[in-house]
CSV table of C-alpha atoms in Angstrom, one decimal:
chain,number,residue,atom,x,y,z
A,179,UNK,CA,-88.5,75.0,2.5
A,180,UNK,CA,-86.8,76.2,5.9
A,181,UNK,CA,-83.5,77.7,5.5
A,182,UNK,CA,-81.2,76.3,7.7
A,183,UNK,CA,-78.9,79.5,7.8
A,184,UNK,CA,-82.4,81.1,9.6
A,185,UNK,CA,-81.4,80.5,13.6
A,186,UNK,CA,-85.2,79.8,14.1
A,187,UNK,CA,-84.7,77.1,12.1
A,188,UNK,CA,-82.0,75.7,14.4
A,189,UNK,CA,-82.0,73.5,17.7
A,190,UNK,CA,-81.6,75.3,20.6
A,191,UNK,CA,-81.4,74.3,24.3
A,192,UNK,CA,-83.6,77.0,25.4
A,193,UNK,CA,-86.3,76.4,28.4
A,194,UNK,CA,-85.4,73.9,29.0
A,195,UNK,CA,-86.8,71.7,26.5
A,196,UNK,CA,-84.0,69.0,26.0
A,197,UNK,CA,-82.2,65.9,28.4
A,198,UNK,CA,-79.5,64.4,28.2
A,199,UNK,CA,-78.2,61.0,27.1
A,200,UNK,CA,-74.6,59.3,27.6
A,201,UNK,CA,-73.9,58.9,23.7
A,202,UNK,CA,-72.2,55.3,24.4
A,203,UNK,CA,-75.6,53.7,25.4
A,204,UNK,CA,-76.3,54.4,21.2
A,205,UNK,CA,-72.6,53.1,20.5
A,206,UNK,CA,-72.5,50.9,23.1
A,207,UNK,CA,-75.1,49.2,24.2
A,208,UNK,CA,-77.6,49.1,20.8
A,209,UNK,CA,-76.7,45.9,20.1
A,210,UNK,CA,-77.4,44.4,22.9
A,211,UNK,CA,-80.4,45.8,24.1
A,212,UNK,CA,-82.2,46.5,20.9
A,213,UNK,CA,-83.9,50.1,19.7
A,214,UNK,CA,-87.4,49.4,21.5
A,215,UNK,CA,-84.8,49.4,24.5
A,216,UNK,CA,-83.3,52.4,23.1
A,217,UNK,CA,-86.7,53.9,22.9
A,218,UNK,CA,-87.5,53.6,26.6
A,219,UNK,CA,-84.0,54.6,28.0
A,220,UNK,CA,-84.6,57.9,26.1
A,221,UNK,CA,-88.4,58.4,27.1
A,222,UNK,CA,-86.8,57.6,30.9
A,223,UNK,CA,-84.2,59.8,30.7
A,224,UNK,CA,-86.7,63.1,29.1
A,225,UNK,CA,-88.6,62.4,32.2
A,226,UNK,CA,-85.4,62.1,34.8
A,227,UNK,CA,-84.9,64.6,38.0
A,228,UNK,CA,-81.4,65.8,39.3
A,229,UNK,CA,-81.5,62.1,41.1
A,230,UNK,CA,-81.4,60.7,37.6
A,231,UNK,CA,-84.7,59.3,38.8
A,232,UNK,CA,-88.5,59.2,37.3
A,233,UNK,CA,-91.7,57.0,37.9
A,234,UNK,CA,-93.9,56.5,34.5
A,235,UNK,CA,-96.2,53.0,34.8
A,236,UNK,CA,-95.2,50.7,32.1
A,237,UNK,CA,-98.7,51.5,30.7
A,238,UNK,CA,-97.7,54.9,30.3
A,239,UNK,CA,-94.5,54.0,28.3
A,240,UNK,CA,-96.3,51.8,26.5
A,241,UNK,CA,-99.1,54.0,25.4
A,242,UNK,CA,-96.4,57.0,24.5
A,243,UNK,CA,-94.2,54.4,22.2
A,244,UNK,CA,-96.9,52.7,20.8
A,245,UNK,CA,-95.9,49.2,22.0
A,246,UNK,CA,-96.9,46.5,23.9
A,247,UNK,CA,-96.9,46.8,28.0
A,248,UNK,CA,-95.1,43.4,27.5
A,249,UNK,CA,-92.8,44.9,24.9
A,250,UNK,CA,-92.0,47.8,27.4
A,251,UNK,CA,-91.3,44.9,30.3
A,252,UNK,CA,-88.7,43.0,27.9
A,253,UNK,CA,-87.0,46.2,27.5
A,254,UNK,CA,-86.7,47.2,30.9
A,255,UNK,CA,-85.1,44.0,31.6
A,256,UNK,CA,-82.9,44.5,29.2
A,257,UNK,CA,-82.1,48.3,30.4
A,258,UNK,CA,-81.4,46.9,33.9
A,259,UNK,CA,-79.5,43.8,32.6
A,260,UNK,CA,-77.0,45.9,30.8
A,261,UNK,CA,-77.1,47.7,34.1
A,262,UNK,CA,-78.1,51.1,32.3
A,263,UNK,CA,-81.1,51.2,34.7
A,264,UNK,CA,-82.0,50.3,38.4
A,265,UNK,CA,-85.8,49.6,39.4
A,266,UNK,CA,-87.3,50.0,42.2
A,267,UNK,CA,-91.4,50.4,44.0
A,268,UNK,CA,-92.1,53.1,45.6
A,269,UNK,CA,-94.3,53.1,49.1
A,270,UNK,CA,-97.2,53.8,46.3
A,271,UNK,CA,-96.6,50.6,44.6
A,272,UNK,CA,-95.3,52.5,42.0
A,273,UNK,CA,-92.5,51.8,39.8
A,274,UNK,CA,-89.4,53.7,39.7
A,275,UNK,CA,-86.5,54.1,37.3
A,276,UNK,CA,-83.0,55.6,37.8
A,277,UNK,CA,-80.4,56.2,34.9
A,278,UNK,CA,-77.1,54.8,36.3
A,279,UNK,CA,-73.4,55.8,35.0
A,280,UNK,CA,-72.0,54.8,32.0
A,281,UNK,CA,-68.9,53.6,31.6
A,282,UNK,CA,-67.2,55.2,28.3
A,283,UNK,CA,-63.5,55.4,26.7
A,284,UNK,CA,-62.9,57.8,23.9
A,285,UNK,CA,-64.6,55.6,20.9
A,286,UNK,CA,-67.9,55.1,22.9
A,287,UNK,CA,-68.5,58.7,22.3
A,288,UNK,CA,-67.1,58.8,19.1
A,289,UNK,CA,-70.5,59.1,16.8
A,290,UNK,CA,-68.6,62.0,14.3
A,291,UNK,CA,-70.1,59.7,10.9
A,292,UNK,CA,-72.1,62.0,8.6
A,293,UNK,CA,-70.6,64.9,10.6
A,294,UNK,CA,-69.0,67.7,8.2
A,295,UNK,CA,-65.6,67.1,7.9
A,296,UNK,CA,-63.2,69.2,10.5
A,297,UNK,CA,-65.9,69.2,12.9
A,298,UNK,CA,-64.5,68.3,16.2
A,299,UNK,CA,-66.5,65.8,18.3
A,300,UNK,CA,-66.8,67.8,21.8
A,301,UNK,CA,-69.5,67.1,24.4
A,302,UNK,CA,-73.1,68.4,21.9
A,303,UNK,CA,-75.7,68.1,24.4
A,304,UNK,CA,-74.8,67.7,28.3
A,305,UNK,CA,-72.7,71.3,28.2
A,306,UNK,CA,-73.0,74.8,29.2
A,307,UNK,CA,-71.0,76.1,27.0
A,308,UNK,CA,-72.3,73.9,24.1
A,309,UNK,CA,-76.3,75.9,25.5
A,310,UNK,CA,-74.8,79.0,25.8
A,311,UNK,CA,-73.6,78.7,22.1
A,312,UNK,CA,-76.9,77.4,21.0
A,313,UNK,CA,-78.8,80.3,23.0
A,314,UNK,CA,-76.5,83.0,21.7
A,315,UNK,CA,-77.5,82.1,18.2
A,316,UNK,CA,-81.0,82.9,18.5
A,317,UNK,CA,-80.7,85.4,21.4
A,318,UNK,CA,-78.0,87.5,19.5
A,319,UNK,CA,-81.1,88.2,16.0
A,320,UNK,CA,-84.0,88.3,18.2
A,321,UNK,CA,-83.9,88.7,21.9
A,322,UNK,CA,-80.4,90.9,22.9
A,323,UNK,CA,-82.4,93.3,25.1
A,324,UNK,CA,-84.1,90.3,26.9
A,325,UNK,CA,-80.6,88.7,28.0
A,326,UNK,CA,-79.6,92.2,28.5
A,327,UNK,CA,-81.9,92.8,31.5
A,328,UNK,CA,-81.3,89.6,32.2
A,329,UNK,CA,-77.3,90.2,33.0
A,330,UNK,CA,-78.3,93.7,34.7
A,331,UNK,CA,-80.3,91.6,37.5
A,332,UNK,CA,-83.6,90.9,36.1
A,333,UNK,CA,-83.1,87.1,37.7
A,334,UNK,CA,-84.7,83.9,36.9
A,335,UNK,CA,-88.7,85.7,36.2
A,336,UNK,CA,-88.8,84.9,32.2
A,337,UNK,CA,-88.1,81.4,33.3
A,338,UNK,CA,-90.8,80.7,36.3
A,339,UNK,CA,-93.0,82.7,34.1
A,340,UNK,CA,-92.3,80.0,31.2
A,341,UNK,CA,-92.7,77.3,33.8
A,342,UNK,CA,-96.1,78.9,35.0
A,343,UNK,CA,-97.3,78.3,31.6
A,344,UNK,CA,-96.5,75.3,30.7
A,345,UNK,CA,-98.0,73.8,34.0
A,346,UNK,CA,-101.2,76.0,33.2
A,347,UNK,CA,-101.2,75.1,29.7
A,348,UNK,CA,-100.6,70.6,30.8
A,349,UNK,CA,-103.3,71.3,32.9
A,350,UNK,CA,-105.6,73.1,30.8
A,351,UNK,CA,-106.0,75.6,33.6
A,352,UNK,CA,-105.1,79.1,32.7
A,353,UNK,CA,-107.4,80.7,35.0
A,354,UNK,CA,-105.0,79.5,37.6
A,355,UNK,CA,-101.7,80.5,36.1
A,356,UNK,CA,-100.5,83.1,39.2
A,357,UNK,CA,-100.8,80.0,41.6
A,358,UNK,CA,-98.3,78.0,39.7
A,359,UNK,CA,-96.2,81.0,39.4
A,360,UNK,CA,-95.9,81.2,42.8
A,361,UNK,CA,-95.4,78.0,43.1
A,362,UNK,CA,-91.9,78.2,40.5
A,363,UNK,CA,-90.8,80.7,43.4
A,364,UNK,CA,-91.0,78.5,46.1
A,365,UNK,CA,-89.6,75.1,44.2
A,366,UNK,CA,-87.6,73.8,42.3
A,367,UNK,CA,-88.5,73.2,38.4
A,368,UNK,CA,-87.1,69.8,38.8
A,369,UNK,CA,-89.1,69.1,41.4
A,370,UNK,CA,-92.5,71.0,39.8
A,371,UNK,CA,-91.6,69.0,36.8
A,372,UNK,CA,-92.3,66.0,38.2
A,373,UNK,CA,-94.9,66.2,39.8
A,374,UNK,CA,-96.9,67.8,36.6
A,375,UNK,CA,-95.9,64.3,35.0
A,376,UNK,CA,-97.0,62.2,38.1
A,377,UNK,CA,-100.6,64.2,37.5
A,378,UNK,CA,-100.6,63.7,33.6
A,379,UNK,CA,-100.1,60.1,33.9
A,380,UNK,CA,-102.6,59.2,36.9
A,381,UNK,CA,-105.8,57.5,35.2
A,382,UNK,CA,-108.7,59.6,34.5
A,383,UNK,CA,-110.7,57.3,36.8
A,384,UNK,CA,-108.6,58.2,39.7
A,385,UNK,CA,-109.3,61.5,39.4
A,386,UNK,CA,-111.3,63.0,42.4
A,387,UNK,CA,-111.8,67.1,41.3
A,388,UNK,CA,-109.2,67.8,38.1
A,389,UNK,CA,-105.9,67.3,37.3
A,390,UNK,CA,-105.2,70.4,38.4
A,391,UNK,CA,-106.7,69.8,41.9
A,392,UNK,CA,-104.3,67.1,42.2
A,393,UNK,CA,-101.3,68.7,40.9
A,394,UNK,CA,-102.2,70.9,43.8
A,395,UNK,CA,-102.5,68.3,46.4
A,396,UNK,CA,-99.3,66.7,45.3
A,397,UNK,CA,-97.2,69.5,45.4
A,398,UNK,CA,-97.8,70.0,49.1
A,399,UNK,CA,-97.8,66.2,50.0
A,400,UNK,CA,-94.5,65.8,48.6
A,401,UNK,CA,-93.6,69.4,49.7
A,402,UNK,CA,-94.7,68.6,53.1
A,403,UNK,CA,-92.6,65.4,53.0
A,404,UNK,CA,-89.3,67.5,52.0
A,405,UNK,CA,-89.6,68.7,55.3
C-alpha cells in the first residue's frame, strides 16, 4: 500500500498536468445541471487555452465519457443555459466552447466537508503559491539540483524538452522529437497544446500522410494566421 507521507505519492501541479475549475460550478450549479453536465464542463475545461476556449466534436466528448452524442448535446445545453459555457462554429464548421466567469460569494467556494479539521479553505488549485508548495514537496527529496540550475538561469529547457515529448510520444513519432522541440521555442505551449488535440481528435479517415504530418501542417496554418 502507498504511503501517503512518500511525496511521490502526492498530487503535484508539476508539467503542467492539471486545469482549473471555479469550485462553485460543483457547489453551485450541480443541481441544476446534473453530473453528466459536470462531466463535460471538466473534460472542457482540461482542454481550455488562455482564451478559456477549446474545440472537441461532441463525438469526441462522447467517445471519452462513454455516453451518448445525444447525452453530450443535453448537457451542453444545459452548460450554456446556466450560462457556464458559450458555443460557437468556427469557419471550419467546427464547434467551439468557451468557459465563462463564475459568479461566487464566500459559501460557493466553501467545499472544506471531509477536510481535516483546522484546515483553512484557501484557493487549492488555481494558485501559484498553492503550485509552488505542491512542487517544493517533491522538488525539495528529489530534484533540488534541477530547480537549482534552474534559479541560476538555466530557463524554461526542462519544460519545452517535456513538451517535445509529450507531442512525440501523442504522435507516436519519436524519430521526430527535435522538430517539436523547436517548435516549443518558437510557440507558445498553449498554443502547441491545442493544436496536438485538434490532430488527436480528427478522424482517421481524414487523415492524408499521419497525424504527425498534420500536426505539422496545422501548426503553420494557424501560425501563419497569427500573423
Amino acid at each position: 500500500m502507498a504511503d501517503d507521507k512518500d511525496p511521490d505519492y502526492r498530487r503535484t501541479m508539476e508539467h503542467g498536468g492539471w486545469y482549473w475549475a471555479d469550485k462553485a460550478v460543483i457547489r453551485k450549479y450541480s443541481g441544476s445541471v446534473g453530473f453528466l453536465a459536470l462531466a463535460v464542463y471538466h473534460l472542457l475545461a482540461s482542454m481550455a487555452d488562455e482564451s478559456q476556449a477549446c474545440y472537441p466534436s461532441q463525438k469526441y466528448v462522447a467517445e471519452t465519457l462513454g455516453c451518448s452524442r445525444r447525452s453530450v448535446a443535453r448537457a451542453v445545453r444545459r452548460l450554456a443555459d446556466n450560462k457556464l459555457i458559450s458555443l460557437w462554429k468556427t469557419p471550419g464548421k467546427r464547434s467551439g466552447y468557451r468557459l465563462l466567469p463564475v459568479r461566487m460569494g464566500t459559501h460557493d467556494t466553501d467545499l472544506r466537508h471531509g477536510r481535516p479539521e483546522g484546515m483553512t479553505n484557501g484557493n487549492t488549485n488555481n494558485n501559484k503559491e498553492q503550485e509552488e508548495k505542491n512542487n517544493k514537496v517533491v522538488c525539495d527529496s528529489k530534484c533540488h539540483d534541477t530547480i537549482k540550475g534552474l534559479e541560476m538561469g538555466a530557463g524554461d529547457k526542462p519544460r519545452q524538452e517535456l513538451l517535445a515529448h509529450d507531442i512525440a510520444e501523442a504522435l507516436n513519432d519519436p524519430n521526430h522529437y527535435t522538430i517539436y522541440l523547436s517548435y516549443t521555442k518558437q510557440y507558445s505551449e498553449s498554443f502547441l497544446r491545442r493544436v496536438l488535440a485538434e490532430t488527436k481528435m480528427t478522424p482517421d479517415r481524414k487523415i492524408r500522410k499521419s497525424r504527425s504530418a498534420l500536426f505539422n501542417y496545422l501548426v503553420y496554418h494557424y501560425a501563419g494566421q497569427r500573423d
